[in-house]
Amino acid sequence: MADRRIHQLAGALYTGKLDRRDFVRSMAALGVSATAINLFLKGAAAQDNGYATPDPESLKPPTVAQPCEGDGCWGAGREITIQVIDASVKVPVDEVRAEFEAATGAKMTMVADPIESAFTKLVDDATNGSNTYDGAMIAMQWLGELAEGGFVAPVDEMAGDTTGKYPAYDLSTEPESLRQLRFYGGQQYVIPMDCDGQVMYYRRDLLNDPAHQEAFKAEAG
């Protein structure tokens, strides 16, 4: 559907500038199939039922850690540097930076490194003794090499803490496939932080269309 007019009509439908009857009439005039028109209508219906893209402001994490006082500020006077992979991954940490600093008394600095060079910089930092990074948001495929090299420390003590000294989290809320990524050699090295959600869409009408199936077979050889 490369015709820009189709997308303009869909946008008008979704924003309420065009009613369903006029939308169907206009799309039919452009030669759009009834099946395709119905998909747009279903999308509009889903939006009407509250499935529209949520307001980002409503997705901000709730405040969990309370500001520290006096001797409770274990990080007072400290500066902590965290390596993150590129600027986009840095966003969730930015959202809780002020809360972390208020709860610990420490100042947090983040260094956003491109994923192509982040692993090398992290290992170089550990091996040459510069110790620029106090923590890192690592790619999970790095864990084996980091653990074998002694460049990362297990977090079993923090994960099993029941005294309230460390923030609580529940690994059982994650799918087993993700939980396994937090461990190496039977020890936990990673705290849940970020994972990707990937979605595949498909055209059911095309998959059920014999002509399309034959054309696909012919093209695939």
PDB file of C-alpha atoms in Angstrom, residues 8 11 21 27 35 77 114 125 136 146 154 164 195 197 206 210 215 220:
ATOM      1  CA  GLN A   8      -3.780   9.725   4.949  1.00  0.00           C
ATOM      2  CA  GLY A  11      -4.738   8.606   9.816  1.00  0.00           C
ATOM      3  CA  ARG A  21     -18.723   5.135   6.371  1.00  0.00           C
ATOM      4  CA  MET A  27     -10.892   3.506   0.306  1.00  0.00           C
ATOM      5  CA  THR A  35     -10.047  -7.341   3.404  1.00  0.00           C
ATOM      6  CA  GLY A  77      30.987  11.406  48.728  1.00  0.00           C
ATOM      7  CA  PRO A 114      28.636   2.150  20.948  1.00  0.00           C
ATOM      8  CA  ASP A 125      39.349  -0.945  31.562  1.00  0.00           C
ATOM      9  CA  ALA A 136      28.016  -1.973  33.228  1.00  0.00           C
ATOM     10  CA  LEU A 146      33.641 -11.623  31.700  1.00  0.00           C
ATOM     11  CA  PRO A 154      28.478 -12.542  41.485  1.00  0.00           C
ATOM     12  CA  GLY A 164      16.286  -4.635  53.012  1.00  0.00           C
ATOM     13  CA  CYS A 195      15.219  -7.004  27.402  1.00  0.00           C
ATOM     14  CA  GLY A 197      10.242  -7.580  22.834  1.00  0.00           C
ATOM     15  CA  LEU A 206      -2.528 -13.873   1.978  1.00  0.00           C
ATOM     16  CA  PRO A 210      -4.149 -20.289  -3.018  1.00  0.00           C
ATOM     17  CA  ALA A 215       3.259 -17.607  -6.384  1.00  0.00           C
ATOM     18  CA  ALA A 220      11.038 -20.002  -3.728  1.00  0.00           C
TER      19      ALA A 220
END
